[in-house]
Short mmCIF file of C-alpha atoms and ligand atoms in Angstrom, two decimals:
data_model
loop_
_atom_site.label_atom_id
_atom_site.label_comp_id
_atom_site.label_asym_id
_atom_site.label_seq_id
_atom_site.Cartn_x
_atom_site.Cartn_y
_atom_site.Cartn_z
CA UNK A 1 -34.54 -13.01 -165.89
CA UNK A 2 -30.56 -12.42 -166.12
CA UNK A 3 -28.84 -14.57 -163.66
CA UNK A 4 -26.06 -12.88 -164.44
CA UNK A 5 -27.37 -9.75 -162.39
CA UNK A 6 -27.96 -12.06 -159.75
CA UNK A 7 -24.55 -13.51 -159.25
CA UNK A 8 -23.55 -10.09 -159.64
CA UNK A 9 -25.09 -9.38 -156.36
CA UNK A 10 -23.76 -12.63 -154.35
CA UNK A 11 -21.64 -12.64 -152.49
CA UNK A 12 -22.02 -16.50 -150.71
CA UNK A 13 -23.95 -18.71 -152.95
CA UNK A 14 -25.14 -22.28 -151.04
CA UNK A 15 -25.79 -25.06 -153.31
CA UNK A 16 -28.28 -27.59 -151.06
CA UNK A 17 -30.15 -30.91 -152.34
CA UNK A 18 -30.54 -34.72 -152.34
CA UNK A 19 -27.18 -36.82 -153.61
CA UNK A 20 -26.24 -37.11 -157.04
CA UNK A 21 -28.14 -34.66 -158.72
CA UNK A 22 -25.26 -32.37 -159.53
CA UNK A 23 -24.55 -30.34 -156.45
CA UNK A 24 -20.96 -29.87 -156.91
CA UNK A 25 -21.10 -29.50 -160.83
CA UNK A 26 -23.27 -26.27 -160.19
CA UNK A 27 -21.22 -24.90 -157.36
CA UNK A 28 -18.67 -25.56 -159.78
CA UNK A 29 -20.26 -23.85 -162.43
CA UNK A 30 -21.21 -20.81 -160.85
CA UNK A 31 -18.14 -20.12 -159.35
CA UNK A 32 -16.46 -20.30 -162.68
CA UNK A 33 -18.91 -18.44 -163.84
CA UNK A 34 -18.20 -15.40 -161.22
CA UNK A 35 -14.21 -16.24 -162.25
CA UNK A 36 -14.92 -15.65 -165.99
CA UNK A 37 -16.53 -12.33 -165.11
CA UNK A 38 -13.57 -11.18 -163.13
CA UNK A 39 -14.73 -12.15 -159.50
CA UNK A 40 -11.86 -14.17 -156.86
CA UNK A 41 -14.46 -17.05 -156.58
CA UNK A 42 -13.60 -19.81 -154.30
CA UNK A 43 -15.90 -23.08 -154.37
CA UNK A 44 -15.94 -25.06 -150.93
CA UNK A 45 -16.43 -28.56 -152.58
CA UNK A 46 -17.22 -32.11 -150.89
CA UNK A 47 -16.01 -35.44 -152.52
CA UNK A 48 -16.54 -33.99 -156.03
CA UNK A 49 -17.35 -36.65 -158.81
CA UNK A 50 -13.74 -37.79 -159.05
CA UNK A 51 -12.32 -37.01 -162.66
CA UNK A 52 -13.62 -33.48 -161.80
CA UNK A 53 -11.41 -33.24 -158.51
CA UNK A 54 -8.62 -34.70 -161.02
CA UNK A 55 -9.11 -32.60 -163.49
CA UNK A 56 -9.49 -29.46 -161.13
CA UNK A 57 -6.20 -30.73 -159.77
CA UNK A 58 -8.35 -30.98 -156.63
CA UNK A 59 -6.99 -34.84 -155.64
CA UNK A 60 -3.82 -33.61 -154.64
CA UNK A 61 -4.75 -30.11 -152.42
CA UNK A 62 -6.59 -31.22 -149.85
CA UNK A 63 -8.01 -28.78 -147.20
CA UNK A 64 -6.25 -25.82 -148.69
CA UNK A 65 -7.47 -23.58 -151.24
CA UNK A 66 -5.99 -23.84 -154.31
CA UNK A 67 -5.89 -21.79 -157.54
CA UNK A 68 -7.59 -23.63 -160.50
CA UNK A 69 -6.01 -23.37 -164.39
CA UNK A 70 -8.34 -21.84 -166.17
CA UNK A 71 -5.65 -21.39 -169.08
CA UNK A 72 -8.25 -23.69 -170.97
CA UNK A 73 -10.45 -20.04 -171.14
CA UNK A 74 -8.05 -17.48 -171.73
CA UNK A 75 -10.51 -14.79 -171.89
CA UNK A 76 -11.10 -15.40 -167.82
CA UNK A 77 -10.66 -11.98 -166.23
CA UNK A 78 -10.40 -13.53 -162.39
CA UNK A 79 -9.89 -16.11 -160.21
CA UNK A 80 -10.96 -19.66 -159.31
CA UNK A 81 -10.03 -21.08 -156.47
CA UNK A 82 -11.20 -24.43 -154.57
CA UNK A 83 -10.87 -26.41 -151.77
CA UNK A 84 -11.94 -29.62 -150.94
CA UNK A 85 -13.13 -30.31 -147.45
CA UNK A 86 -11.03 -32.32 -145.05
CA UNK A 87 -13.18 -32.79 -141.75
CA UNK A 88 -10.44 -33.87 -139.22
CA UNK A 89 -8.11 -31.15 -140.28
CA UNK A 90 -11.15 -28.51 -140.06
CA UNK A 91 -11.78 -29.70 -136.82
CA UNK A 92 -8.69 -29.77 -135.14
CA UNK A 93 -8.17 -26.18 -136.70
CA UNK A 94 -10.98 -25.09 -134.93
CA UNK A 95 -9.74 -26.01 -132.02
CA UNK A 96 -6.41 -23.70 -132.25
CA UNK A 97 -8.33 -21.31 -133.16
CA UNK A 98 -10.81 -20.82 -130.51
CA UNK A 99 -8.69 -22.47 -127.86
CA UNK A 100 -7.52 -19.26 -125.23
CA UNK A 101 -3.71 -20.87 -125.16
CA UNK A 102 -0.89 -22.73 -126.61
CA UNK A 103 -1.26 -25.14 -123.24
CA UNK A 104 -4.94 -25.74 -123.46
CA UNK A 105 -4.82 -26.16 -127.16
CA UNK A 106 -2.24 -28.99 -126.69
CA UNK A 107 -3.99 -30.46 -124.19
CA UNK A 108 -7.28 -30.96 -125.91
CA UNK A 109 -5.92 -32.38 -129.55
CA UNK A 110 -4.00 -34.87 -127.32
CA UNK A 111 -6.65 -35.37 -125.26
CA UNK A 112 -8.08 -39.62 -125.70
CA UNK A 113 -11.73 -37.95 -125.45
CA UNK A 114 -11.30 -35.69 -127.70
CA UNK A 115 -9.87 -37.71 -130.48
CA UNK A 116 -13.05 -39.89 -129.83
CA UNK A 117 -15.14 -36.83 -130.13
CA UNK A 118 -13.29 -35.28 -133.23
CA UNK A 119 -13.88 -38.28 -134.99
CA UNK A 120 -17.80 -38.43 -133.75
CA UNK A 121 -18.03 -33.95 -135.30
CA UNK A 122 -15.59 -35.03 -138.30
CA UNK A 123 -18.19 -37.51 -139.61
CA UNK A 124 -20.51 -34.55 -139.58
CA UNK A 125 -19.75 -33.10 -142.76
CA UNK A 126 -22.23 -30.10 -142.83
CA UNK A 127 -21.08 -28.85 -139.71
CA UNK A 128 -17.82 -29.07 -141.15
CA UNK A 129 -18.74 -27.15 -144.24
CA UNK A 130 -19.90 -23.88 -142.41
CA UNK A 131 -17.11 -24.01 -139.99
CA UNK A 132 -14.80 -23.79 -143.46
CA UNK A 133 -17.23 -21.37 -144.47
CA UNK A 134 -16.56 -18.85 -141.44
CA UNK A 135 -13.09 -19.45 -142.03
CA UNK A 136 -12.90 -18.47 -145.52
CA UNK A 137 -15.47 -15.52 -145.33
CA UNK A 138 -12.82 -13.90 -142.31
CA UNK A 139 -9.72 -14.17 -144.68
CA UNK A 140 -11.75 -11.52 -147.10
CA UNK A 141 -9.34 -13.09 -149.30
CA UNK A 142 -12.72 -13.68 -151.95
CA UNK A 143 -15.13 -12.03 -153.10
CA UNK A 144 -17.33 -14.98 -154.25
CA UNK A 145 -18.14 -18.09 -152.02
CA UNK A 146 -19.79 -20.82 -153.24
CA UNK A 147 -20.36 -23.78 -151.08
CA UNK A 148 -21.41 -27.04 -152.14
CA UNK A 149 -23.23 -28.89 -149.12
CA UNK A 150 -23.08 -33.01 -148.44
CA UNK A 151 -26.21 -34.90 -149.83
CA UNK A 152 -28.36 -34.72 -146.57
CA UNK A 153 -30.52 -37.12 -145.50
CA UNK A 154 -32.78 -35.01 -143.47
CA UNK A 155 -32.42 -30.87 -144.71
CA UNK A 156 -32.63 -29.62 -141.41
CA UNK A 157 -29.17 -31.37 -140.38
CA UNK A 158 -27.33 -29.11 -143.07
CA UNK A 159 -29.05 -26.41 -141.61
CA UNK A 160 -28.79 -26.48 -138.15
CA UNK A 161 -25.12 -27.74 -138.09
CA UNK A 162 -23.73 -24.86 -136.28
CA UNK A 163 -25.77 -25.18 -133.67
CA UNK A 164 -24.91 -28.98 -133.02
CA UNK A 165 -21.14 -28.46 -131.68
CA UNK A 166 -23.09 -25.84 -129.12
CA UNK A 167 -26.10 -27.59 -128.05
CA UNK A 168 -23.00 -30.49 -127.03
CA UNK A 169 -21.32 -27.66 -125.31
CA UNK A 170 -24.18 -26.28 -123.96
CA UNK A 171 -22.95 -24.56 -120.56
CA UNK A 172 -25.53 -25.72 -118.31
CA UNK A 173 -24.26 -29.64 -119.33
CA UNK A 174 -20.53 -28.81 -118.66
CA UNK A 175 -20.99 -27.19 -115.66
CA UNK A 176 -22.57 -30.49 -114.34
CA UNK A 177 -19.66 -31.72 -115.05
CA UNK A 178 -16.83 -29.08 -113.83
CA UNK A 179 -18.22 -27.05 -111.14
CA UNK A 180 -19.65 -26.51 -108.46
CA UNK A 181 -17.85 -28.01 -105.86
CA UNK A 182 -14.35 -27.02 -106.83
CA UNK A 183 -11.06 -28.84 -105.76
CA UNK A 184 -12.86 -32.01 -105.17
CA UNK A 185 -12.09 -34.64 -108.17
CA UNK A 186 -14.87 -35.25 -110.62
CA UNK A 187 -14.87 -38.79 -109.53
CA UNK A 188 -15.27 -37.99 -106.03
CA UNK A 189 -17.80 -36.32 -106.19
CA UNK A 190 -20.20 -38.85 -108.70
CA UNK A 191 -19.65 -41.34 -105.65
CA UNK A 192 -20.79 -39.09 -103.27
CA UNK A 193 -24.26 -38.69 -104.55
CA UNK A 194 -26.36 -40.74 -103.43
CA UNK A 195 -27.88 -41.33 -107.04
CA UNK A 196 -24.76 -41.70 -108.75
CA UNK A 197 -24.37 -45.68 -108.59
CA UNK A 198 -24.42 -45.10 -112.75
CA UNK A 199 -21.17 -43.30 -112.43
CA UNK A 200 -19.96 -45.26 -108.95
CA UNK A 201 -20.21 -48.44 -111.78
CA UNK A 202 -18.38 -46.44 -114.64
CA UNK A 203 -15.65 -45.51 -112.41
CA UNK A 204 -15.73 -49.38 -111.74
CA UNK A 205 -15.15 -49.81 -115.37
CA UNK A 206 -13.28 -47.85 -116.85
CA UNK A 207 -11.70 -46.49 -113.06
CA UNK A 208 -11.03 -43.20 -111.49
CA UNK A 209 -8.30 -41.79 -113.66
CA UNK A 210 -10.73 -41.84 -116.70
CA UNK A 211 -13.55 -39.91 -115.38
CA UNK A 212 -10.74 -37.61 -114.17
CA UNK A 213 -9.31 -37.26 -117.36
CA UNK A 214 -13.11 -36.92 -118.68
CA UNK A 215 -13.71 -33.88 -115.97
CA UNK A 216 -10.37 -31.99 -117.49
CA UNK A 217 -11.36 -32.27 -120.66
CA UNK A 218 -14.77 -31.07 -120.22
CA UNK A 219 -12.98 -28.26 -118.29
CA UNK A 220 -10.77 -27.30 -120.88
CA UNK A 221 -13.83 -27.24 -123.59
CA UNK A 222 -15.45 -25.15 -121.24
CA UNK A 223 -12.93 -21.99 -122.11
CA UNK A 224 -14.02 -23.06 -125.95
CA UNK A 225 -17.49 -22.03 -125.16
CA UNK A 226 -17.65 -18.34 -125.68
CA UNK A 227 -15.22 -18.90 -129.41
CA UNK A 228 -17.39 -21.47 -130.17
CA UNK A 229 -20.49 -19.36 -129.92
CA UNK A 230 -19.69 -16.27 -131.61
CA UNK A 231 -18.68 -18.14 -134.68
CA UNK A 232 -22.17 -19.70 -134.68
CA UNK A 233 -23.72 -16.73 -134.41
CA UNK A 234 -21.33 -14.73 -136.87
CA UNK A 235 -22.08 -18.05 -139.68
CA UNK A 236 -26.15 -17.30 -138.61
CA UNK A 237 -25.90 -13.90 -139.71
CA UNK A 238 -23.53 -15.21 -143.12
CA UNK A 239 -26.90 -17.15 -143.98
CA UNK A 240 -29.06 -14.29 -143.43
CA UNK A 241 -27.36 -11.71 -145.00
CA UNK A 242 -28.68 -10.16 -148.23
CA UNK A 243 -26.21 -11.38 -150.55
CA UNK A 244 -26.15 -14.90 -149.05
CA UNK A 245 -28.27 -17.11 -152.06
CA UNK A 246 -29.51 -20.80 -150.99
CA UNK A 247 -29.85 -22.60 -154.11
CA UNK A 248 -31.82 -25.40 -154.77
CA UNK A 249 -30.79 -28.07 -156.88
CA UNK A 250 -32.68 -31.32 -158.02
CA UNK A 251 -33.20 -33.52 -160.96
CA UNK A 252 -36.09 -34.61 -162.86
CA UNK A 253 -36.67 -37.58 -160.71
CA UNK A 254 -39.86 -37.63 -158.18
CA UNK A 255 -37.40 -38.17 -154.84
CA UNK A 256 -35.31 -35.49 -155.40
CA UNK A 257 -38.17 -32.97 -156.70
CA UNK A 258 -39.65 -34.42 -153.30
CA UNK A 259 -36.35 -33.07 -151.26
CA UNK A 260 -36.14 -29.83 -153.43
CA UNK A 261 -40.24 -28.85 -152.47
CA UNK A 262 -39.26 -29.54 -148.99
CA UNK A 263 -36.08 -27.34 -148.56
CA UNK A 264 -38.19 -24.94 -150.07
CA UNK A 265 -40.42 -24.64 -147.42
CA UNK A 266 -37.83 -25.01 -144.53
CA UNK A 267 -35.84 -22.29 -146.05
CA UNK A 268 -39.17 -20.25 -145.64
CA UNK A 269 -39.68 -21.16 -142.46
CA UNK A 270 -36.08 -20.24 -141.14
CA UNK A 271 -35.96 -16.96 -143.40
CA UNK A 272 -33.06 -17.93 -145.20
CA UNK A 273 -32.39 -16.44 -148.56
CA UNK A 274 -33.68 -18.23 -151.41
CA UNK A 275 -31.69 -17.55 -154.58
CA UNK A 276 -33.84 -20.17 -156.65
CA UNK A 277 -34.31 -23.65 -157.86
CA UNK A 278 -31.74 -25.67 -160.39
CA UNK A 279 -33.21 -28.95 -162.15
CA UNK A 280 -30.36 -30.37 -163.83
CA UNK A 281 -30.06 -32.93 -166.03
CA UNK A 282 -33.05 -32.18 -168.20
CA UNK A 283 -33.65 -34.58 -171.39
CA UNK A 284 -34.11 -31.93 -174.01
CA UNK A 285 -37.77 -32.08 -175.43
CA UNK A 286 -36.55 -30.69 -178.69
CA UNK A 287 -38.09 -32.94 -181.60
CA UNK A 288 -40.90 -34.42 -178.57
CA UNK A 289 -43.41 -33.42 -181.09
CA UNK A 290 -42.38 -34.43 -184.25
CA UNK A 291 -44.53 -37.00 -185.70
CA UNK A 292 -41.76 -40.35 -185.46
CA UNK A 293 -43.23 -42.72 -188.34
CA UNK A 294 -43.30 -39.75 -190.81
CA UNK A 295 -39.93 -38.32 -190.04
CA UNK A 296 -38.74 -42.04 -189.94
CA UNK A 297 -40.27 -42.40 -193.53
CA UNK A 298 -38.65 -39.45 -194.76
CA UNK A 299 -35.32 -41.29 -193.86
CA UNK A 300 -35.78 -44.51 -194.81
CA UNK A 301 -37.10 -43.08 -198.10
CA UNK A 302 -33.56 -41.19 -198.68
CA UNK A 303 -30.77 -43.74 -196.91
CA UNK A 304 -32.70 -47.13 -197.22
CA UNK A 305 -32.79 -47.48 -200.77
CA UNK A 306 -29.80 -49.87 -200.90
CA UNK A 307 -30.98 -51.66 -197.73
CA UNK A 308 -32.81 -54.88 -197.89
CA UNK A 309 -36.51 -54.04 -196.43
CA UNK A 310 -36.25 -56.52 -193.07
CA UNK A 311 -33.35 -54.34 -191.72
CA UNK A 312 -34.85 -50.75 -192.80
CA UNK A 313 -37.86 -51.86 -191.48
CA UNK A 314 -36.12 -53.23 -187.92
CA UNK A 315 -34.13 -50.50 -187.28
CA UNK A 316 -37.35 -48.04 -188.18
CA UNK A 317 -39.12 -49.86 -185.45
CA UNK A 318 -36.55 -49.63 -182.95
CA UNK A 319 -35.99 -45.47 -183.57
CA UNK A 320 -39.60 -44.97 -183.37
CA UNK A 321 -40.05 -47.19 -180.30
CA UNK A 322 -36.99 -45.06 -178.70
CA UNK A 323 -38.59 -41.77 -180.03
CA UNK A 324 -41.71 -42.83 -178.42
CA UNK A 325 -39.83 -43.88 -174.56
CA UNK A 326 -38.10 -40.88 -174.58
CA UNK A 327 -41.49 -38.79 -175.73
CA UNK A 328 -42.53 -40.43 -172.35
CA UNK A 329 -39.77 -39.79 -170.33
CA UNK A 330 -40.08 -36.17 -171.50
CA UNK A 331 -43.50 -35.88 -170.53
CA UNK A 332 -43.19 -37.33 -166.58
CA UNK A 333 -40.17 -35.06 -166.14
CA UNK A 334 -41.83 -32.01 -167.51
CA UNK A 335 -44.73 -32.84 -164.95
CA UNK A 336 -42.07 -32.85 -162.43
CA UNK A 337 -40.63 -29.76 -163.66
CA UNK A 338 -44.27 -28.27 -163.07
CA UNK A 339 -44.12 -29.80 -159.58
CA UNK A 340 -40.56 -27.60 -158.63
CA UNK A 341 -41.50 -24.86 -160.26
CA UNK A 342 -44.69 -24.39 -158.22
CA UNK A 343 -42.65 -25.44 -155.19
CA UNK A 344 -40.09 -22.37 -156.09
CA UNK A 345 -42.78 -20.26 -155.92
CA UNK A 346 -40.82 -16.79 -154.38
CA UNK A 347 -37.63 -18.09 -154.48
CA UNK A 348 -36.20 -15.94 -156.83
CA UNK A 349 -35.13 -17.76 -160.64
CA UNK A 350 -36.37 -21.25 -162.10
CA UNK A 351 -33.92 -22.54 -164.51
CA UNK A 352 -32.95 -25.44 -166.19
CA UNK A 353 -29.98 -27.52 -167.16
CA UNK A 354 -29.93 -30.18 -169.72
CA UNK A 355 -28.26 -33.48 -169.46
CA UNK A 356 -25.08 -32.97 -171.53
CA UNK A 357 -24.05 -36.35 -172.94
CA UNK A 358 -20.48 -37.75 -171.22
CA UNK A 359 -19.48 -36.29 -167.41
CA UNK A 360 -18.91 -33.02 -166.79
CA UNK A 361 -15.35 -33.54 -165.75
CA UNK A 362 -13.44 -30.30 -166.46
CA UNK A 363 -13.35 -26.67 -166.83
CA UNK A 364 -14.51 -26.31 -170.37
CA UNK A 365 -17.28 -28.58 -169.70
CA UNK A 366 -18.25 -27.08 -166.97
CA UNK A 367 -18.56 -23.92 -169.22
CA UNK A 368 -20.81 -25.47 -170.57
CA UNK A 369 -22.80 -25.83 -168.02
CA UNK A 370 -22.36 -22.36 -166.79
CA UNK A 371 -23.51 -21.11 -170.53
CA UNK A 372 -27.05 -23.16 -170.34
CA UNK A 373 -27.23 -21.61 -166.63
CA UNK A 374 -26.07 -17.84 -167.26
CA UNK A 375 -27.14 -17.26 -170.75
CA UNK A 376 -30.44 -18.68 -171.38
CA UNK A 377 -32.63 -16.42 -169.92
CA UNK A 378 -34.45 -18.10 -166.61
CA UNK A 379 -38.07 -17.63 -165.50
CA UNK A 380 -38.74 -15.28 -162.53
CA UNK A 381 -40.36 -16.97 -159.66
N1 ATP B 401 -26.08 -31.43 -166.59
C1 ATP B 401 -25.38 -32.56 -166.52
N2 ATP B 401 -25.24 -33.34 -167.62
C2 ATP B 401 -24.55 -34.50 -167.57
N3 ATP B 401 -23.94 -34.97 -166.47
C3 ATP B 401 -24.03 -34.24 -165.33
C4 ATP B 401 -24.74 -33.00 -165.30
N4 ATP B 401 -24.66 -32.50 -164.05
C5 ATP B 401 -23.92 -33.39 -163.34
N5 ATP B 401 -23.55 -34.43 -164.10
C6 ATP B 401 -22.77 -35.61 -163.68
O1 ATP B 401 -23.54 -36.30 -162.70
C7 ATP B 401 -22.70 -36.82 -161.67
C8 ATP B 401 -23.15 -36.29 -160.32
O2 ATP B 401 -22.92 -34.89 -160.27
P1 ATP B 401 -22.40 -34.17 -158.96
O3 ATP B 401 -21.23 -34.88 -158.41
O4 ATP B 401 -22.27 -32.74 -159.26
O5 ATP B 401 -23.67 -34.41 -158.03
P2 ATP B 401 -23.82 -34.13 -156.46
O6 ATP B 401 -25.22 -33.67 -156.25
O7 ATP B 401 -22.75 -33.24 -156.01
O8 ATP B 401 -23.61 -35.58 -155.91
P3 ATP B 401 -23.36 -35.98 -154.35
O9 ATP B 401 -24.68 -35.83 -153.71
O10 ATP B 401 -22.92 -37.41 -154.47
O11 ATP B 401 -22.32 -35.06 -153.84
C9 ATP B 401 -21.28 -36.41 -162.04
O12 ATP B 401 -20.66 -37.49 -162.65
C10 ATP B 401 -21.45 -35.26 -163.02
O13 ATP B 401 -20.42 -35.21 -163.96
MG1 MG B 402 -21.31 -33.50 -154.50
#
C-alpha cells in the first residue's frame, strides 16, 4: 500500500500516542512530506524535542505560524509551515474571539477568576490543541494539517477535550449562578436560602464583593456559551470528516504497544477515522539470522592475522554476545510488532520506522524519516 495516495487524500492528519515515542518527529515528517509534494502543510507541534524546534527555527515563533526553510531540499514544490502551541495565548484568543464585545471581552481577560481559570484550561494542553486546530482549519490558509497531540495519560482526555470547556459552561450550572431572581446580588441571594450556610461561610471568607465579582463573571461567560459551542461542534465534525486521519504512533516497547491497542479501540468506539498505526524506532532485523560465530570467523580469519589471539578472541566474544542481545531484542519487538499489527486491524496502513542512529533534529533528517514512511511500501490493514 502507497501512503503516498493516502496523504494525498488528507486533509487533517492527527498524530495520537504515549510520550516519547516520536509523535512530533512523524507529524513532522508527514507534513514535510505533503510540503515536498507541493501541499501548504502546516504542523501544529507541542514542546518538540528541542534541537528540532531549533533547528525548525521553532524556539523563537511561538504561537504563530511560521514558514520553515526547506532550502536544505531544493526540489520542495510547497510549503511548510509550523507553529508551536502556546496555551495562555490560545486561550485568551479564544476569548476575543467568541466574546459578543470589546467591553465584555475586557472585562473577562481582566477578570481575577478568570486568570485563575485560564491558567486551570491552559494546563490542558489537548484542549488547547483542537482549539488551535479550529483556528487554523477557518483561515483555509492550508491545505494540509497535521497536528501532533500531548503524550496523554488517559486517551480519552485528548479526545474529549472540546467538550471539557462546555461541560464547565454547561448552561444549566451558570444559570444557578446568574439567574433567576434578577437584580438581587448573587450574594444576597446564597444567604437567603435556607441551605446556603456553605456560601453564607464563603462570603465570610473571602466577603461579599468576591462572590459578586464571581456572579459577573459567570454572567459574562454566559454570552460565551453559544461561541463556545459551535466551535465544539464545528472541531466534532473536523474529526469526523472523511479526510480527517487519526494516526497511531508507538514504539516497540510493551507500554506503549499497550496505549496504541487501546486508542485503537476507542477510536472505534467513537467512529473516528483511523488512518493507521506507526511503530517507530524499529531495530532493523537485517543480519538477525546470520549465523554470528561463522561470520565472526570469517573476520577474524581476514583482519586478525596480525593480532595476538587473547584480543581477537575477546573482542570475537563480545560481537557475538552483542549479535546475540540484539538477535533478542529483535525477536521481543517483532512479537510486539505482531501485537499492533493485530490491534490495527481496519485501521487503514501498518508501517514501520527504523531507529535511525543520532536524533532526528532537522529537515533533512526528517527526510529521512519521511522516505522509510512514504516510500517503502506499507501493509494494508
Ligand atoms: N525513528 C527514529 N530514530 C531515531 N530517533 C528518533 C526516531 N523518532 C524519534 N526519534 C527521537 O526520539 C525522541 C523523541 O521523539 P519525539 O519528540 O518525536 O517523541 P514524542 O512522542 O513527540 O515525545 P513526547 O511524548 O515527549 O512529545 C527525539 O529526540 C527524536 O529525535
Ligand atoms: Mg512530542
Amino acid at each position: 500500500m502507497d501512503l503516498n495516495h493516502w496523504l494525498q487524500e488528507s486533509r487533517l492528519v492527527v498524530c495520537v500516542g504515549s510520550g516519547g515515542v516520536g509523535k512530533t518527529t512523524t507529524a513532522a515528517t508527514i507534513a514535510l512530506w505533503g510540503a515536498l509534494n507541493g501541499r501548504r502543510a502546516l504542523v501544529i507541534t507541542i514542546d518538540p524535542a528541542k534541537r528540532l524546534a531549533n533547528s525548525l527555527g521553532l524556539d523563537k515563533i511561538g504561537s504563530e505560524e511560521t514558514r520553515i526553510d526547506l532550502s536544505a531540499i531544493p526540489e520542495a514544490k510547497g510549503e511548510l509551515w509550523a507553529l508551536m502551541l502556546d496555551s495562555r495565548h490560545t486561550f485568551d484568543n479564544l476569548i476575543r474571539r467568541v466574546a459578543p464585545n470589546p467591553e465584555v471581552r475586557d472585562r473577562i481577560l481582566a477578570n481575577h477568576i478568570y486568570r485563575q481559570m485560564a491558567d486551570t484550561f491552559a494546563g490542558s494542553q489537548d484542549y488547547m490543541a483542537t482549539e488551535k486546530l479550529y483556528d487554523m482549519a477557518e483561515t483555509g490558509k492550508f491545505d494540509l494539517l497535521v497536528l501532533d497531540t500531548p503524550p496523554v495519560k488517559n486517551a480519552l482526555d485528548f479526545l474529549e477535550s472540546p467538550g471539557k470547556l462546555l461541560n464547565f459552561l454547561d448552561e444549566r450550572i451558570l444559570s444557578w449562578f446568574t439567574g433567576p431572581a434578577a437584580g438581587s446580588s448573587f450574594a444576597s441571594r446564597l444567604m437567603a436560602g435556607t441551605s446556603n450556610v456553605v456560601y453564607w461561610l464563603l462570603g465570610q471568607v473571602f466577603g461579599n464583593d468576591f462572590l459578586d465579582d464571581l456572579a459577573v463573571f459567570f454572567k459574562d461567560f454566559q454570552g460565551l456559551y453559544e461561541g463556545f459551542r459551535r466551535r465544539h461542534d464545528a472541531v466534532l465534525a473536523l474529526f469526523r470528516d472523511p479526510r480527517t486521519s487519526f494516526v497511531t504512533v508507538c514504539a516497540p516497547t510493551e507500554s506503549s504497544v499497550d496505549v496504541a491497542t487501546f486508542f485503537q479501540e476507542e477510536l472505534r468506539n467513537r467512529s473516528l477515522p483511523r488512518g493507521g498505526v506507526i511503530v517507530n524506532q524499529v531495530h532493523s532485523a537485517e543480519g538477525a539470522t546470520h549465523d554470528a560465530s561463522a561470520v565472526l570467523g570469517e573476520v577474524a580469519a581476514k583482519a586478525g592475522a596480525d593480532l595476538p589471539a587473547p584480543v581477537v578472541n575477546a573482542v570475537l566474544a563480545r560481537l557475538g554476545m552483542a549479535h546475540k542481545r540484539l538477535h533478542e531484542l529483535v525477536l521481543a519487538e517483532q512479537a510486539l510488532e505482531e501485537k499492533v499489527r493485530r490491534a490495527a486491524e481496519g485501521a487503514g496502513f501498518y508501517q514501520e520506522v527504523p531507529r535511525f542512529d543520532g536524533e532526528v533534529h532537522d529537515v533533512t533528517a526528517l527526510r529521512g524519516v519521511g522516505r522509510a514512511l512514504f516510500e517503502i511500501p506499507a501493509t494494508k490493514v
